[in-house]
Amino acid sequence: MTATAAAGVSIQHVVKRYGDTVALAGLSLQVEPGEILGVAGPNGAGKSTLIKVLAGEVRPDSGTISVRGEPWTAELGTHRIAVVHQDPQLFPNLTVAENLLAGREPSRTRRPHLQQADRDMLEETGLLRYADHVLGDLPLALQQRTEIARALVRNADVFLFDEPNSALTEDESEELFTRMHALADSGRMVVLVTHRLPELAAHADRVAVIVDGSCRTILARAELSEERLARELVVGRVAVATDVRAQRQGADVTSLLLENWTHASGAFHDIRLSLTRGEIVAVVGVEGSGGRELVRSVAHFEKASGSREPAGTADEVAFVAADRANSLFDNLSVAENLYIRQSARIRTRGGLLKRREAETLASEARRDFLVKTAALDMPIRSLSGGNQQKVAIASALALDPDLVVLEEPTRGVDVSSKAEIYRLLRAFAKRDRTVLLYCTEDSEVFDVADRAVVISRGRTVGELDCTSFTDAESLAGEIAGLTTGVVRPVARTAGGAR
Ligand code: ADP
């Protein structure tokens, strides 16, 4: 082992498989003491799995990890590594204070008490006044702050942050970054996983770009810029067939027009969005930009007000949520999932299912969507992630709506399913329908969208005609350019000068 490997966290050839999915494919990476190591990569690249392996939440199949020269053990993981998850992993039925102390019970009968350091941390994070509130009753931002306070109050050596500020305001995020710099400046190791490229460019000392479960490249501080990161994230991806790419033709007939469209809880403001028949439009923005809420509001899954023409009801829009658990019925078969959304059409007046029609519908959908399953009566759970997603999309498109809204349609989906999903969305749009997507990945925008609407901090910051770009890298660069300047770098503390 080299001297630097002994000093920091050394990850060597780590492999983690979930069934057929290779989440980490022999990943090697070094985290140096005193640095903030950024981790970037497309959805499904293995970033969260890496964090979970380091935190001891997931056991790798092979590979080695050491911390300051000591081999990783569960004991070391518990005491020396602190983790802040994107979705706070806390106890919603306990108070903020109890959550801070959970795991520190001196005995089964004695409850732990807040020490001075705990109080100071609650005070510093603005949580002291909520100490006795039940966590589950508090807004997500306060829950996220509790998760952060819980990690910070532990005198850990390695701090892992997995999209830690998706529910925080700009000021709260800046505070969090100041803390991360302070941790690094005191010689700790900080790993930051985020989709927010401006934040990586502003705060990371180095950024590891993870793709398909291994580290593709590491950008040093001097090479770091939002645009460079955006370009790195799209190179080397498998291109989809050119006939799927932007190619809209024909007369512009508006299918939906939103004006002064404002989210009920403030995620976006005063948006103007016009959709045309036959086109695929991507709303592009990182988590917290308001993009997700915007497309969900079009599908009537989030409340918003303003002018909407035509007003439309939930029945005229089909929606496929990012989380497959919300689009599929986990306890039903592949066939049932394929026809369930149409069950009104395929029932007798007495309410019985017309079995033959249902089966025809399901087998047509399976054929059209190239769903790979041994049999239609197999449980949906038995399918690969990509094939489950095809079923979710097939059941939405089978309703033949005028507008289909999809949130990150190929999140965590393998490359071949990805290309098939794009082809099917294109075929659907060509039938004079409209497709609206929420995308966090620039390569997806290039592969399938005709037009990109870029959202940042709840506002539209630009629109791009995707047909005018010949490669994904330049589109990614342009999108990055539109969102630049959104994050102000914080002043570094003493000792953190670069
Ligand atoms: P990222 O955080 O970069 O989006 P993840 O680490 O969450 O990526 O996922 C990497 C791959 O492993 C994806 O293909 C994902 O679908 C798969 N995966 C992650 N967790 C599980 C799990 N618990 N069961 C099955 N597959 C999983």
Short mmCIF file of C-alpha atoms and ligand atoms in Angstrom, two decimals:
data_model
loop_
_atom_site.label_atom_id
_atom_site.label_comp_id
_atom_site.label_asym_id
_atom_site.label_seq_id
_atom_site.Cartn_x
_atom_site.Cartn_y
_atom_site.Cartn_z
CA MET A 1 0.00 0.00 0.00
CA THR A 2 1.30 3.46 -0.83
CA ALA A 3 1.68 6.22 1.74
CA THR A 4 -1.36 8.11 0.44
CA ALA A 5 -3.50 4.97 0.34
CA ALA A 6 -2.68 4.47 4.03
CA ALA A 7 -3.66 8.06 4.82
CA GLY A 8 -7.15 8.20 3.37
CA VAL A 9 -10.03 5.99 2.32
CA SER A 10 -8.82 3.46 -0.20
CA ILE A 11 -11.44 1.64 -2.28
CA GLN A 12 -10.02 -1.17 -4.40
CA HIS A 13 -11.85 -3.20 -7.07
CA VAL A 14 -15.20 -3.18 -5.30
CA VAL A 15 -17.93 -5.25 -6.96
CA LYS A 16 -21.60 -5.23 -6.00
CA ARG A 17 -24.29 -7.05 -7.97
CA TYR A 18 -28.05 -7.04 -7.50
CA GLY A 19 -29.21 -10.12 -9.37
CA ASP A 20 -28.22 -9.47 -12.99
CA THR A 21 -27.51 -5.79 -12.36
CA VAL A 22 -23.91 -4.85 -11.77
CA ALA A 23 -24.13 -1.76 -9.54
CA LEU A 24 -20.37 -1.54 -8.88
CA ALA A 25 -18.10 -3.16 -11.44
CA GLY A 26 -14.73 -3.28 -9.73
CA LEU A 27 -14.64 0.34 -8.66
CA SER A 28 -11.38 1.78 -7.33
CA LEU A 29 -11.14 5.23 -5.79
CA GLN A 30 -9.08 7.09 -3.22
CA VAL A 31 -10.34 9.80 -0.85
CA GLU A 32 -7.56 11.96 0.57
CA PRO A 33 -7.65 13.48 4.06
CA GLY A 34 -8.59 17.15 3.92
CA GLU A 35 -10.47 16.98 0.65
CA ILE A 36 -14.02 17.21 -0.55
CA LEU A 37 -14.25 14.52 -3.20
CA GLY A 38 -17.21 15.10 -5.50
CA VAL A 39 -18.90 12.14 -7.14
CA ALA A 40 -20.89 12.69 -10.32
CA GLY A 41 -22.53 10.26 -12.70
CA PRO A 42 -25.79 9.52 -14.46
CA ASN A 43 -28.69 7.88 -12.64
CA GLY A 44 -28.02 4.21 -12.05
CA ALA A 45 -24.23 4.68 -12.26
CA GLY A 46 -23.68 3.20 -8.79
CA LYS A 47 -23.13 6.37 -6.72
CA SER A 48 -25.61 5.51 -3.96
CA THR A 49 -24.36 1.94 -3.86
CA LEU A 50 -20.84 3.26 -3.33
CA ILE A 51 -22.05 5.37 -0.39
CA LYS A 52 -23.98 2.43 1.06
CA VAL A 53 -20.97 0.13 0.78
CA LEU A 54 -18.75 2.68 2.56
CA ALA A 55 -21.40 3.20 5.25
CA GLY A 56 -21.73 -0.54 5.78
CA GLU A 57 -25.37 -0.62 4.70
CA VAL A 58 -24.63 -2.88 1.76
CA ARG A 59 -22.02 -5.66 1.64
CA PRO A 60 -19.87 -5.71 -1.47
CA ASP A 61 -19.43 -9.05 -3.27
CA SER A 62 -15.68 -8.50 -3.52
CA GLY A 63 -12.99 -5.87 -3.25
CA THR A 64 -11.32 -4.15 -0.31
CA ILE A 65 -11.77 -0.87 1.54
CA SER A 66 -9.44 0.60 4.10
CA VAL A 67 -9.59 3.78 6.18
CA ARG A 68 -6.24 5.31 7.14
CA GLY A 69 -4.59 1.97 6.52
CA GLU A 70 -7.04 -0.09 8.59
CA PRO A 71 -9.22 -2.62 6.78
CA TRP A 72 -12.92 -1.70 6.81
CA THR A 73 -14.97 -3.46 9.51
CA ALA A 74 -18.54 -2.92 10.69
CA GLU A 75 -17.15 -1.45 13.89
CA LEU A 76 -15.00 1.02 11.99
CA GLY A 77 -17.96 1.86 9.72
CA THR A 78 -20.16 2.64 12.72
CA HIS A 79 -17.67 4.78 14.58
CA ARG A 80 -15.61 6.49 11.94
CA ILE A 81 -18.00 7.00 9.03
CA ALA A 82 -21.04 9.29 9.12
CA VAL A 83 -23.56 9.45 6.31
CA VAL A 84 -26.21 11.95 5.22
CA HIS A 85 -28.73 10.35 2.87
CA GLN A 86 -30.86 12.07 0.29
CA ASP A 87 -33.98 10.69 1.97
CA PRO A 88 -33.38 11.11 5.68
CA GLN A 89 -33.01 7.66 7.24
CA LEU A 90 -34.37 8.56 10.64
CA PHE A 91 -37.19 7.53 12.95
CA PRO A 92 -40.28 9.60 12.03
CA ASN A 93 -42.07 8.67 15.25
CA LEU A 94 -39.25 9.97 17.48
CA THR A 95 -38.45 13.58 18.30
CA VAL A 96 -35.60 15.53 16.72
CA ALA A 97 -33.53 15.13 19.93
CA GLU A 98 -34.25 11.41 20.13
CA ASN A 99 -33.19 11.01 16.52
CA LEU A 100 -29.95 12.81 17.26
CA LEU A 101 -29.25 10.39 20.11
CA ALA A 102 -30.56 7.18 18.54
CA GLY A 103 -27.98 4.42 18.73
CA ARG A 104 -26.25 5.95 21.77
CA GLU A 105 -28.46 4.32 24.42
CA PRO A 106 -26.20 3.44 27.38
CA SER A 107 -28.47 0.52 28.32
CA ARG A 108 -31.84 -0.83 27.35
CA THR A 109 -33.63 0.93 30.15
CA ARG A 110 -31.71 4.20 30.39
CA ARG A 111 -32.49 6.81 27.82
CA PRO A 112 -29.64 8.99 26.64
CA HIS A 113 -29.68 12.70 27.39
CA LEU A 114 -28.59 15.59 25.26
CA GLN A 115 -25.00 16.51 26.04
CA GLN A 116 -23.65 20.04 25.63
CA ALA A 117 -22.19 19.13 22.22
CA ASP A 118 -25.62 17.90 21.10
CA ARG A 119 -27.26 21.13 22.23
CA ASP A 120 -24.62 23.18 20.48
CA MET A 121 -25.18 21.23 17.28
CA LEU A 122 -28.97 21.68 17.50
CA GLU A 123 -28.46 25.36 18.15
CA GLU A 124 -26.02 25.75 15.25
CA THR A 125 -28.31 23.95 12.83
CA GLY A 126 -31.33 25.96 14.00
CA LEU A 127 -33.02 22.85 15.33
CA LEU A 128 -33.00 23.56 19.07
CA ARG A 129 -36.53 24.94 19.05
CA TYR A 130 -37.73 21.78 17.33
CA ALA A 131 -35.84 19.41 19.67
CA ASP A 132 -39.05 18.01 21.18
CA HIS A 133 -41.07 17.93 17.96
CA VAL A 134 -41.91 14.57 16.44
CA LEU A 135 -39.76 14.36 13.34
CA GLY A 136 -42.46 13.01 11.03
CA ASP A 137 -44.57 16.13 11.65
CA LEU A 138 -41.84 18.46 10.40
CA PRO A 139 -41.21 19.57 6.80
CA LEU A 140 -38.66 17.63 4.75
CA ALA A 141 -36.08 20.45 4.99
CA LEU A 142 -36.04 20.15 8.80
CA GLN A 143 -35.82 16.37 8.54
CA GLN A 144 -32.86 16.74 6.22
CA ARG A 145 -31.25 19.14 8.70
CA THR A 146 -31.77 16.61 11.48
CA GLU A 147 -30.03 13.98 9.38
CA ILE A 148 -27.15 16.41 8.82
CA ALA A 149 -26.94 17.35 12.53
CA ARG A 150 -26.91 13.66 13.43
CA ALA A 151 -23.98 13.02 11.14
CA LEU A 152 -22.05 16.14 12.18
CA VAL A 153 -22.39 15.62 15.92
CA ARG A 154 -20.64 12.28 15.60
CA ASN A 155 -16.95 12.71 15.76
CA ALA A 156 -16.46 10.80 12.54
CA ASP A 157 -13.45 10.80 10.29
CA VAL A 158 -15.24 10.24 6.99
CA PHE A 159 -18.40 12.11 6.03
CA LEU A 160 -20.55 10.87 3.18
CA PHE A 161 -23.16 13.21 1.73
CA ASP A 162 -25.59 11.68 -0.80
CA GLU A 163 -27.57 14.53 -2.45
CA PRO A 164 -27.77 16.15 0.99
CA ASN A 165 -29.38 19.44 0.04
CA SER A 166 -32.20 18.48 -2.32
CA ALA A 167 -34.74 19.83 0.21
CA LEU A 168 -32.69 22.79 1.48
CA THR A 169 -32.94 26.45 0.56
CA GLU A 170 -30.02 28.27 -1.01
CA ASP A 171 -28.93 29.73 2.33
CA GLU A 172 -29.20 26.40 4.09
CA SER A 173 -27.17 24.77 1.32
CA GLU A 174 -24.45 27.39 1.66
CA GLU A 175 -24.30 26.75 5.39
CA LEU A 176 -23.93 23.06 4.70
CA PHE A 177 -21.08 23.69 2.27
CA THR A 178 -19.33 25.90 4.82
CA ARG A 179 -19.51 22.97 7.23
CA MET A 180 -18.16 20.56 4.64
CA HIS A 181 -15.20 22.87 4.03
CA ALA A 182 -14.60 23.12 7.78
CA LEU A 183 -14.61 19.30 8.06
CA ALA A 184 -12.15 18.98 5.19
CA ASP A 185 -9.97 21.76 6.56
CA SER A 186 -9.73 19.87 9.85
CA GLY A 187 -8.27 16.88 7.97
CA ARG A 188 -11.45 14.81 7.64
CA MET A 189 -12.50 13.14 4.41
CA VAL A 190 -15.67 14.37 2.75
CA VAL A 191 -17.45 12.62 -0.12
CA LEU A 192 -20.22 14.57 -1.85
CA VAL A 193 -22.56 12.88 -4.31
CA THR A 194 -24.68 15.36 -6.20
CA HIS A 195 -26.34 16.00 -9.54
CA ARG A 196 -25.81 19.71 -9.09
CA LEU A 197 -22.82 20.42 -11.27
CA PRO A 198 -22.44 24.08 -10.23
CA GLU A 199 -22.02 22.93 -6.63
CA LEU A 200 -19.39 20.38 -7.59
CA ALA A 201 -17.55 23.01 -9.60
CA ALA A 202 -17.72 25.46 -6.69
CA HIS A 203 -16.92 23.20 -3.74
CA ALA A 204 -15.17 19.97 -4.68
CA ASP A 205 -11.39 19.57 -4.64
CA ARG A 206 -11.64 16.73 -7.15
CA VAL A 207 -14.58 15.07 -8.87
CA ALA A 208 -14.80 11.38 -9.72
CA VAL A 209 -17.09 10.68 -12.68
CA ILE A 210 -18.73 7.28 -12.15
CA VAL A 211 -20.32 5.51 -15.11
CA ASP A 212 -21.64 1.93 -15.20
CA GLY A 213 -20.22 1.11 -11.79
CA SER A 214 -16.64 2.21 -12.33
CA CYS A 215 -14.69 5.42 -12.17
CA ARG A 216 -14.36 6.81 -15.69
CA THR A 217 -12.24 9.81 -14.88
CA ILE A 218 -11.17 12.12 -12.07
CA LEU A 219 -11.14 15.85 -12.64
CA ALA A 220 -8.66 17.86 -10.61
CA ARG A 221 -9.58 21.23 -9.12
CA ALA A 222 -7.90 23.12 -11.94
CA GLU A 223 -9.95 21.27 -14.57
CA LEU A 224 -13.27 21.66 -12.79
CA SER A 225 -16.03 23.64 -14.38
CA GLU A 226 -19.69 23.01 -14.76
CA GLU A 227 -19.39 22.79 -18.50
CA ARG A 228 -16.49 20.33 -18.36
CA LEU A 229 -18.45 18.13 -15.97
CA ALA A 230 -21.54 18.23 -18.15
CA ARG A 231 -19.47 17.15 -21.14
CA GLU A 232 -17.72 14.35 -19.23
CA LEU A 233 -21.08 12.98 -18.18
CA VAL A 234 -22.29 12.47 -21.72
CA VAL A 235 -19.16 11.20 -23.51
CA GLY A 236 -18.89 7.57 -24.42
CA ARG A 237 -22.56 6.82 -24.01
CA VAL A 238 -24.25 4.52 -26.49
CA ALA A 239 -25.97 6.59 -29.13
CA VAL A 240 -29.57 5.80 -30.00
CA ALA A 241 -30.69 5.34 -33.59
CA THR A 242 -30.74 8.65 -35.43
CA ASP A 243 -34.35 8.18 -36.55
CA VAL A 244 -35.41 8.52 -32.91
CA ARG A 245 -33.74 11.87 -32.50
CA ALA A 246 -35.41 15.22 -32.89
CA GLN A 247 -37.21 15.38 -36.21
CA ARG A 248 -40.53 17.01 -35.65
CA GLN A 249 -42.34 18.08 -38.78
CA GLY A 250 -45.71 19.42 -39.78
CA ALA A 251 -47.91 22.28 -38.63
CA ASP A 252 -47.63 23.60 -35.10
CA VAL A 253 -50.84 22.81 -33.29
CA THR A 254 -50.68 23.74 -29.64
CA SER A 255 -51.72 20.92 -27.36
CA LEU A 256 -51.16 22.67 -24.05
CA LEU A 257 -50.36 26.22 -23.02
CA LEU A 258 -49.47 27.20 -19.47
CA GLU A 259 -49.05 30.85 -18.51
CA ASN A 260 -48.16 32.44 -15.18
CA TRP A 261 -48.04 28.90 -13.92
CA THR A 262 -47.01 28.90 -10.27
CA HIS A 263 -46.56 25.98 -7.90
CA ALA A 264 -48.70 25.90 -4.75
CA SER A 265 -45.65 25.39 -2.49
CA GLY A 266 -43.31 27.66 -4.40
CA ALA A 267 -41.22 25.09 -6.33
CA PHE A 268 -41.67 27.15 -9.53
CA HIS A 269 -43.02 30.58 -10.46
CA ASP A 270 -44.53 32.29 -13.47
CA ILE A 271 -43.73 29.58 -15.96
CA ARG A 272 -44.82 29.82 -19.58
CA LEU A 273 -44.84 26.45 -21.30
CA SER A 274 -46.29 25.73 -24.69
CA LEU A 275 -46.50 22.19 -26.03
CA THR A 276 -47.21 21.25 -29.62
CA ARG A 277 -48.73 18.12 -31.09
CA GLY A 278 -46.16 15.65 -32.36
CA GLU A 279 -43.29 16.87 -30.22
CA ILE A 280 -41.26 15.52 -27.34
CA VAL A 281 -40.37 18.25 -24.84
CA ALA A 282 -37.87 17.77 -22.03
CA VAL A 283 -37.99 19.89 -18.91
CA VAL A 284 -34.37 19.87 -17.75
CA GLY A 285 -33.23 20.74 -14.28
CA VAL A 286 -31.51 19.28 -11.26
CA GLU A 287 -33.35 18.01 -8.21
CA GLY A 288 -34.82 21.04 -6.44
CA SER A 289 -34.94 23.16 -9.61
CA GLY A 290 -38.73 22.86 -9.74
CA GLY A 291 -38.62 20.87 -12.99
CA ARG A 292 -39.95 17.71 -11.42
CA GLU A 293 -42.83 19.57 -9.78
CA LEU A 294 -43.58 21.36 -13.06
CA VAL A 295 -44.11 18.17 -15.08
CA ARG A 296 -46.01 16.60 -12.19
CA SER A 297 -48.31 19.64 -12.12
CA VAL A 298 -49.05 19.14 -15.82
CA ALA A 299 -50.11 15.59 -14.91
CA HIS A 300 -52.28 16.97 -12.06
CA PHE A 301 -50.03 15.32 -9.49
CA GLU A 302 -48.90 18.61 -7.95
CA LYS A 303 -50.97 21.70 -7.26
CA ALA A 304 -50.31 24.81 -9.30
CA SER A 305 -52.30 27.84 -10.41
CA GLY A 306 -52.29 30.16 -13.41
CA SER A 307 -53.71 29.80 -16.86
CA ARG A 308 -53.95 26.36 -18.44
CA GLU A 309 -55.39 25.84 -21.93
CA PRO A 310 -57.12 23.49 -22.37
CA ALA A 311 -57.91 23.08 -18.70
CA GLY A 312 -57.95 19.30 -19.00
CA THR A 313 -58.60 16.70 -16.38
CA ALA A 314 -56.37 14.00 -14.98
CA ASP A 315 -58.04 11.50 -17.38
CA GLU A 316 -56.61 13.16 -20.49
CA VAL A 317 -53.03 12.97 -19.34
CA ALA A 318 -51.22 9.70 -18.67
CA PHE A 319 -48.46 9.87 -16.11
CA VAL A 320 -45.50 7.63 -15.42
CA ALA A 321 -43.78 8.50 -12.14
CA ALA A 322 -40.02 8.17 -11.60
CA ASP A 323 -40.53 5.65 -8.87
CA ARG A 324 -41.76 2.46 -10.49
CA ALA A 325 -43.47 1.51 -7.25
CA ASN A 326 -45.93 4.32 -8.05
CA SER A 327 -46.61 3.20 -11.61
CA LEU A 328 -46.78 -0.57 -11.22
CA PHE A 329 -48.74 -2.95 -9.04
CA ASP A 330 -46.05 -4.98 -7.40
CA ASN A 331 -48.28 -7.91 -6.44
CA LEU A 332 -49.81 -8.35 -9.92
CA SER A 333 -48.62 -10.20 -13.00
CA VAL A 334 -47.02 -8.69 -16.09
CA ALA A 335 -50.32 -9.06 -18.00
CA GLU A 336 -52.43 -7.50 -15.25
CA ASN A 337 -50.06 -4.55 -15.09
CA LEU A 338 -50.34 -4.12 -18.85
CA TYR A 339 -54.14 -3.87 -18.91
CA ILE A 340 -55.09 -2.65 -15.45
CA ARG A 341 -55.24 1.02 -16.40
CA GLN A 342 -57.80 0.13 -19.05
CA SER A 343 -59.93 -2.08 -16.91
CA ALA A 344 -62.96 0.21 -17.40
CA ARG A 345 -62.89 -0.57 -21.12
CA ILE A 346 -62.57 -4.29 -20.73
CA ARG A 347 -65.26 -5.04 -18.21
CA THR A 348 -68.76 -6.33 -18.79
CA ARG A 349 -71.67 -4.25 -17.51
CA GLY A 350 -71.74 -6.54 -14.52
CA GLY A 351 -68.15 -5.55 -13.76
CA LEU A 352 -66.51 -8.81 -14.78
CA LEU A 353 -63.28 -8.73 -16.68
CA LYS A 354 -63.52 -9.74 -20.33
CA ARG A 355 -60.63 -12.12 -20.00
CA ARG A 356 -60.02 -12.72 -23.72
CA GLU A 357 -59.88 -8.96 -24.48
CA ALA A 358 -57.63 -8.35 -21.52
CA GLU A 359 -55.23 -11.04 -22.68
CA THR A 360 -55.20 -9.67 -26.23
CA LEU A 361 -54.42 -6.20 -24.93
CA ALA A 362 -51.62 -7.52 -22.77
CA SER A 363 -50.02 -9.61 -25.51
CA GLU A 364 -50.21 -6.72 -28.00
CA ALA A 365 -48.57 -4.40 -25.49
CA ARG A 366 -45.90 -6.99 -24.77
CA ARG A 367 -45.15 -7.30 -28.48
CA ASP A 368 -45.19 -3.56 -29.22
CA PHE A 369 -43.02 -2.72 -26.25
CA LEU A 370 -40.63 -5.66 -26.59
CA VAL A 371 -41.19 -6.66 -22.98
CA LYS A 372 -38.88 -9.55 -22.22
CA THR A 373 -40.75 -11.98 -19.98
CA ALA A 374 -40.93 -15.76 -19.92
CA ALA A 375 -44.75 -15.57 -19.72
CA LEU A 376 -47.41 -12.91 -19.30
CA ASP A 377 -48.63 -14.42 -16.05
CA MET A 378 -45.23 -14.09 -14.39
CA PRO A 379 -45.12 -11.71 -11.42
CA ILE A 380 -44.05 -8.20 -12.46
CA ARG A 381 -41.29 -8.39 -9.86
CA SER A 382 -39.60 -11.17 -11.83
CA LEU A 383 -38.72 -8.75 -14.67
CA SER A 384 -35.51 -6.73 -14.93
CA GLY A 385 -35.75 -3.04 -14.06
CA GLY A 386 -35.69 -2.05 -17.73
CA ASN A 387 -38.52 -4.41 -18.61
CA GLN A 388 -40.60 -3.30 -15.63
CA GLN A 389 -40.20 0.26 -16.84
CA LYS A 390 -41.34 -0.75 -20.33
CA VAL A 391 -44.47 -2.26 -18.77
CA ALA A 392 -45.10 0.96 -16.80
CA ILE A 393 -44.79 3.06 -19.96
CA ALA A 394 -46.76 0.60 -22.10
CA SER A 395 -49.69 0.66 -19.71
CA ALA A 396 -49.73 4.48 -19.82
CA LEU A 397 -49.44 4.75 -23.62
CA ALA A 398 -52.08 2.04 -24.10
CA LEU A 399 -54.63 4.53 -22.74
CA ASP A 400 -53.93 6.53 -25.91
CA PRO A 401 -53.91 9.91 -24.15
CA ASP A 402 -53.25 13.19 -25.99
CA LEU A 403 -50.42 13.92 -23.62
CA VAL A 404 -48.14 11.57 -21.75
CA VAL A 405 -45.97 12.90 -18.94
CA LEU A 406 -42.95 10.89 -17.79
CA GLU A 407 -40.57 11.59 -14.97
CA GLU A 408 -37.03 10.39 -15.76
CA PRO A 409 -38.31 7.59 -18.00
CA THR A 410 -35.03 5.66 -18.16
CA ARG A 411 -33.75 6.10 -14.63
CA GLY A 412 -31.69 3.04 -13.67
CA VAL A 413 -32.62 1.32 -16.94
CA ASP A 414 -30.11 -0.70 -19.02
CA VAL A 415 -28.92 0.70 -22.34
CA SER A 416 -30.91 -1.55 -24.66
CA SER A 417 -34.21 -0.91 -22.80
CA LYS A 418 -33.34 2.78 -22.86
CA ALA A 419 -33.07 2.82 -26.66
CA GLU A 420 -36.35 0.88 -26.98
CA ILE A 421 -38.17 3.26 -24.65
CA TYR A 422 -36.99 6.24 -26.71
CA ARG A 423 -38.12 4.56 -29.92
CA LEU A 424 -41.58 3.92 -28.47
CA LEU A 425 -41.95 7.48 -27.21
CA ARG A 426 -40.97 8.74 -30.68
CA ALA A 427 -43.52 6.45 -32.33
CA PHE A 428 -46.18 7.73 -29.94
CA ALA A 429 -45.34 11.41 -30.63
CA LYS A 430 -45.47 10.75 -34.38
CA ARG A 431 -49.13 9.88 -34.01
CA ASP A 432 -49.72 13.59 -33.32
CA ARG A 433 -49.53 13.15 -29.58
CA THR A 434 -47.37 15.12 -27.14
CA VAL A 435 -44.72 13.75 -24.80
CA LEU A 436 -43.48 15.79 -21.83
CA LEU A 437 -40.47 14.53 -19.90
CA TYR A 438 -38.63 15.55 -16.78
CA CYS A 439 -34.94 14.86 -17.35
CA THR A 440 -31.93 15.18 -15.09
CA GLU A 441 -29.56 13.77 -17.70
CA ASP A 442 -28.39 15.74 -20.70
CA SER A 443 -27.76 12.61 -22.78
CA GLU A 444 -31.45 11.74 -22.48
CA VAL A 445 -32.41 15.19 -23.71
CA PHE A 446 -30.15 14.79 -26.73
CA ASP A 447 -31.35 11.26 -27.45
CA VAL A 448 -35.07 11.84 -27.51
CA ALA A 449 -36.25 15.42 -27.07
CA ASP A 450 -37.12 17.92 -29.81
CA ARG A 451 -36.98 20.84 -27.42
CA ALA A 452 -35.46 21.40 -24.00
CA VAL A 453 -36.90 23.80 -21.45
CA VAL A 454 -34.18 24.49 -18.89
CA ILE A 455 -35.36 25.21 -15.35
CA SER A 456 -33.27 26.56 -12.53
CA ARG A 457 -34.45 27.71 -9.12
CA GLY A 458 -38.06 27.60 -10.15
CA ARG A 459 -37.71 29.74 -13.29
CA THR A 460 -37.26 29.00 -16.96
CA VAL A 461 -33.71 30.05 -17.83
CA GLY A 462 -33.80 29.11 -21.49
CA GLU A 463 -35.17 26.94 -24.26
CA LEU A 464 -33.08 24.96 -26.71
CA ASP A 465 -33.98 23.48 -30.06
CA CYS A 466 -32.37 20.04 -29.79
CA THR A 467 -32.46 19.55 -33.57
CA SER A 468 -29.76 22.21 -33.90
CA PHE A 469 -27.17 20.15 -31.97
CA THR A 470 -25.17 17.43 -33.67
CA ASP A 471 -23.61 15.94 -30.54
CA ALA A 472 -24.66 15.41 -26.94
CA GLU A 473 -21.57 17.14 -25.58
CA SER A 474 -22.36 20.50 -27.09
CA LEU A 475 -26.00 20.30 -25.97
CA ALA A 476 -24.78 19.45 -22.45
CA GLY A 477 -22.39 22.40 -22.57
CA GLU A 478 -25.19 24.73 -23.62
CA ILE A 479 -27.51 23.50 -20.85
CA ALA A 480 -24.70 23.97 -18.32
CA GLY A 481 -24.13 27.49 -19.64
CA LEU A 482 -27.78 28.38 -19.08
CA THR A 483 -27.67 27.34 -15.43
CA THR A 484 -24.23 28.79 -14.64
CA GLY A 485 -24.06 31.51 -12.06
CA VAL A 486 -26.82 29.90 -10.05
CA VAL A 487 -24.51 28.93 -7.20
CA ARG A 488 -22.24 31.49 -5.63
CA PRO A 489 -19.05 29.94 -4.30
CA VAL A 490 -18.77 30.51 -0.54
CA ALA A 491 -15.74 32.22 0.92
CA ARG A 492 -13.29 29.53 2.02
CA THR A 493 -12.22 29.44 5.65
CA ALA A 494 -8.61 29.94 6.67
CA GLY A 495 -6.43 27.04 5.61
CA GLY A 496 -8.76 26.23 2.76
CA ALA A 497 -7.14 28.59 0.28
CA ARG A 498 -6.68 27.15 -3.15
P1 ADP B 1 -27.01 5.97 -8.66
O1 ADP B 1 -26.96 6.31 -7.19
O2 ADP B 1 -25.77 6.35 -9.39
O3 ADP B 1 -28.24 6.48 -9.34
P2 ADP B 1 -27.43 3.27 -7.70
O4 ADP B 1 -26.23 2.96 -6.89
O5 ADP B 1 -28.67 3.67 -6.98
O6 ADP B 1 -27.06 4.36 -8.79
O7 ADP B 1 -27.80 2.03 -8.62
C1 ADP B 1 -26.87 1.34 -9.44
C2 ADP B 1 -27.59 0.20 -10.13
O8 ADP B 1 -27.97 -0.78 -9.18
C3 ADP B 1 -28.88 0.62 -10.84
O9 ADP B 1 -29.00 -0.13 -12.02
C4 ADP B 1 -29.96 0.24 -9.84
O10 ADP B 1 -31.18 -0.04 -10.52
C5 ADP B 1 -29.37 -0.98 -9.18
N1 ADP B 1 -29.80 -1.12 -7.79
C6 ADP B 1 -29.53 -0.27 -6.77
N2 ADP B 1 -30.06 -0.72 -5.61
C7 ADP B 1 -30.70 -1.87 -5.91
C8 ADP B 1 -31.44 -2.82 -5.13
N3 ADP B 1 -31.63 -2.67 -3.82
N4 ADP B 1 -31.96 -3.88 -5.79
C9 ADP B 1 -31.75 -4.06 -7.11
N5 ADP B 1 -31.07 -3.22 -7.89
C10 ADP B 1 -30.53 -2.12 -7.31
#
